[in-house]
Amino acid sequence: MSTSPAETLATFANPAPQRDFRIHMEIPEFTCLCPKTGQPDFATLILDYIPEESCVELKSLKLYIWSFRNIGCFHEDVTNRILDDLVSATQPRYMQLRARFYVRGGIFTTVVAEHRQAGWTPAPGIPLAAFDSQSPTRD
């Protein structure tokens, strides 16, 4: 597999399609460029999803995320674009992407985008401890 930035996402078969289970990923090294100034923007991406038939393969996700490094994007656009591409590749039951951008001009920006499969509703939850954040930025 390549080690260069790539715009494609690989998937693999969901090993337990009979149940809802949550996949949680933190991607602390996201970088793109400000489309106005050309300055780099840095963010931690937090991806949570419930797969249907396929899951995203991690190395392809890393190379896909890397492909934004030299692209000028507004925070809102890039968050929704990444979510759309991930949904297109995996067709999940549910997916949420939070993009927590580091301070720029004295402002922290967080963009949250969600996708729900038509007709899907989550099973009632059992209150368990949430995942501890591995990111240096906190909610």
CSV table of C-alpha atoms in Angstrom, one decimal, residues 43-135:
chain,number,residue,atom,x,y,z
A,43,ALA,CA,-7.3,20.1,14.1
A,44,THR,CA,-8.1,17.0,15.9
A,45,LEU,CA,-10.8,15.0,14.1
A,46,ILE,CA,-13.0,12.8,16.2
A,47,LEU,CA,-14.9,10.1,14.3
A,48,ASP,CA,-17.6,8.0,15.8
A,49,TYR,CA,-19.7,5.6,13.7
A,50,ILE,CA,-21.9,2.5,13.7
A,51,PRO,CA,-21.0,0.4,10.6
A,52,GLU,CA,-23.5,-1.3,8.4
A,53,GLU,CA,-21.7,-3.7,6.0
A,54,SER,CA,-18.2,-2.1,5.9
A,55,CYS,CA,-15.6,-0.4,8.1
A,56,VAL,CA,-13.0,2.1,7.0
A,57,GLU,CA,-9.5,0.7,6.8
A,58,LEU,CA,-7.1,2.7,9.0
A,59,LYS,CA,-4.1,3.2,6.7
A,60,SER,CA,-6.2,4.4,3.8
A,61,LEU,CA,-7.9,6.8,6.3
A,62,LYS,CA,-4.6,8.1,7.3
A,63,LEU,CA,-3.5,8.7,3.7
A,64,TYR,CA,-6.8,10.3,2.9
A,65,ILE,CA,-6.6,12.7,5.8
A,66,TRP,CA,-3.0,13.5,4.7
A,67,SER,CA,-4.3,14.5,1.3
A,68,PHE,CA,-5.8,17.7,2.8
A,69,ARG,CA,-2.4,19.0,3.9
A,70,ASN,CA,-1.9,21.4,1.0
A,71,ILE,CA,-5.6,22.1,0.2
A,72,GLY,CA,-7.3,25.4,1.1
A,73,CYS,CA,-10.5,24.7,2.9
A,74,PHE,CA,-12.9,26.5,5.3
A,75,HIS,CA,-13.4,24.5,8.5
A,76,GLU,CA,-17.1,23.9,7.8
A,77,ASP,CA,-16.4,22.7,4.2
A,78,VAL,CA,-13.6,20.3,5.0
A,79,THR,CA,-15.5,18.7,7.9
A,80,ASN,CA,-18.6,18.1,5.7
A,81,ARG,CA,-16.5,17.0,2.8
A,82,ILE,CA,-14.7,14.4,4.9
A,83,LEU,CA,-18.0,13.1,6.4
A,84,ASP,CA,-19.5,12.8,2.9
A,85,ASP,CA,-16.5,10.8,1.6
A,86,LEU,CA,-16.5,8.5,4.6
A,87,VAL,CA,-20.3,8.0,4.3
A,88,SER,CA,-20.0,7.3,0.6
A,89,ALA,CA,-17.2,4.7,1.2
A,90,THR,CA,-18.8,2.9,4.2
A,91,GLN,CA,-22.6,3.5,4.1
A,92,PRO,CA,-22.8,3.4,7.9
A,93,ARG,CA,-25.9,3.3,10.1
A,94,TYR,CA,-24.7,6.4,11.9
A,95,MET,CA,-21.6,8.6,11.6
A,96,GLN,CA,-20.5,11.8,13.4
A,97,LEU,CA,-17.4,13.8,12.7
A,98,ARG,CA,-16.2,16.5,15.1
A,99,ALA,CA,-13.4,18.7,13.9
A,100,ARG,CA,-11.8,20.6,16.7
A,101,PHE,CA,-9.6,23.3,15.2
A,102,TYR,CA,-6.8,24.8,17.2
A,103,VAL,CA,-6.9,28.5,18.0
A,104,ARG,CA,-6.7,30.9,15.1
A,105,GLY,CA,-7.0,34.7,15.7
A,106,GLY,CA,-8.0,34.0,19.3
A,107,ILE,CA,-10.9,31.7,18.3
A,108,PHE,CA,-11.3,27.9,18.7
A,109,THR,CA,-13.7,26.4,16.2
A,110,THR,CA,-15.4,23.1,16.4
A,111,VAL,CA,-17.6,21.8,13.6
A,112,VAL,CA,-19.8,18.8,14.1
A,113,ALA,CA,-21.5,17.0,11.2
A,114,GLU,CA,-23.7,13.9,11.3
A,115,HIS,CA,-25.2,11.3,9.1
A,116,ARG,CA,-28.0,8.9,9.9
A,117,GLN,CA,-29.1,6.0,7.6
A,118,ALA,CA,-32.7,6.5,6.7
A,119,GLY,CA,-35.0,4.5,9.1
A,120,TRP,CA,-32.2,3.7,11.5
A,121,THR,CA,-32.7,4.4,15.2
A,122,PRO,CA,-30.2,3.5,17.9
A,123,ALA,CA,-31.1,0.8,20.4
A,124,PRO,CA,-31.6,2.2,23.9
A,125,GLY,CA,-28.3,2.9,25.5
A,126,ILE,CA,-26.9,1.6,28.7
A,127,PRO,CA,-25.1,4.4,30.5
A,128,LEU,CA,-21.4,3.3,30.6
A,129,ALA,CA,-18.3,5.5,30.9
A,130,ALA,CA,-17.5,7.4,27.8
A,131,PHE,CA,-14.2,7.0,26.0
A,132,ASP,CA,-11.4,9.0,27.6
A,133,SER,CA,-10.0,11.5,25.1
A,134,GLN,CA,-6.5,10.8,23.9
A,135,SER,CA,-6.3,14.3,22.5
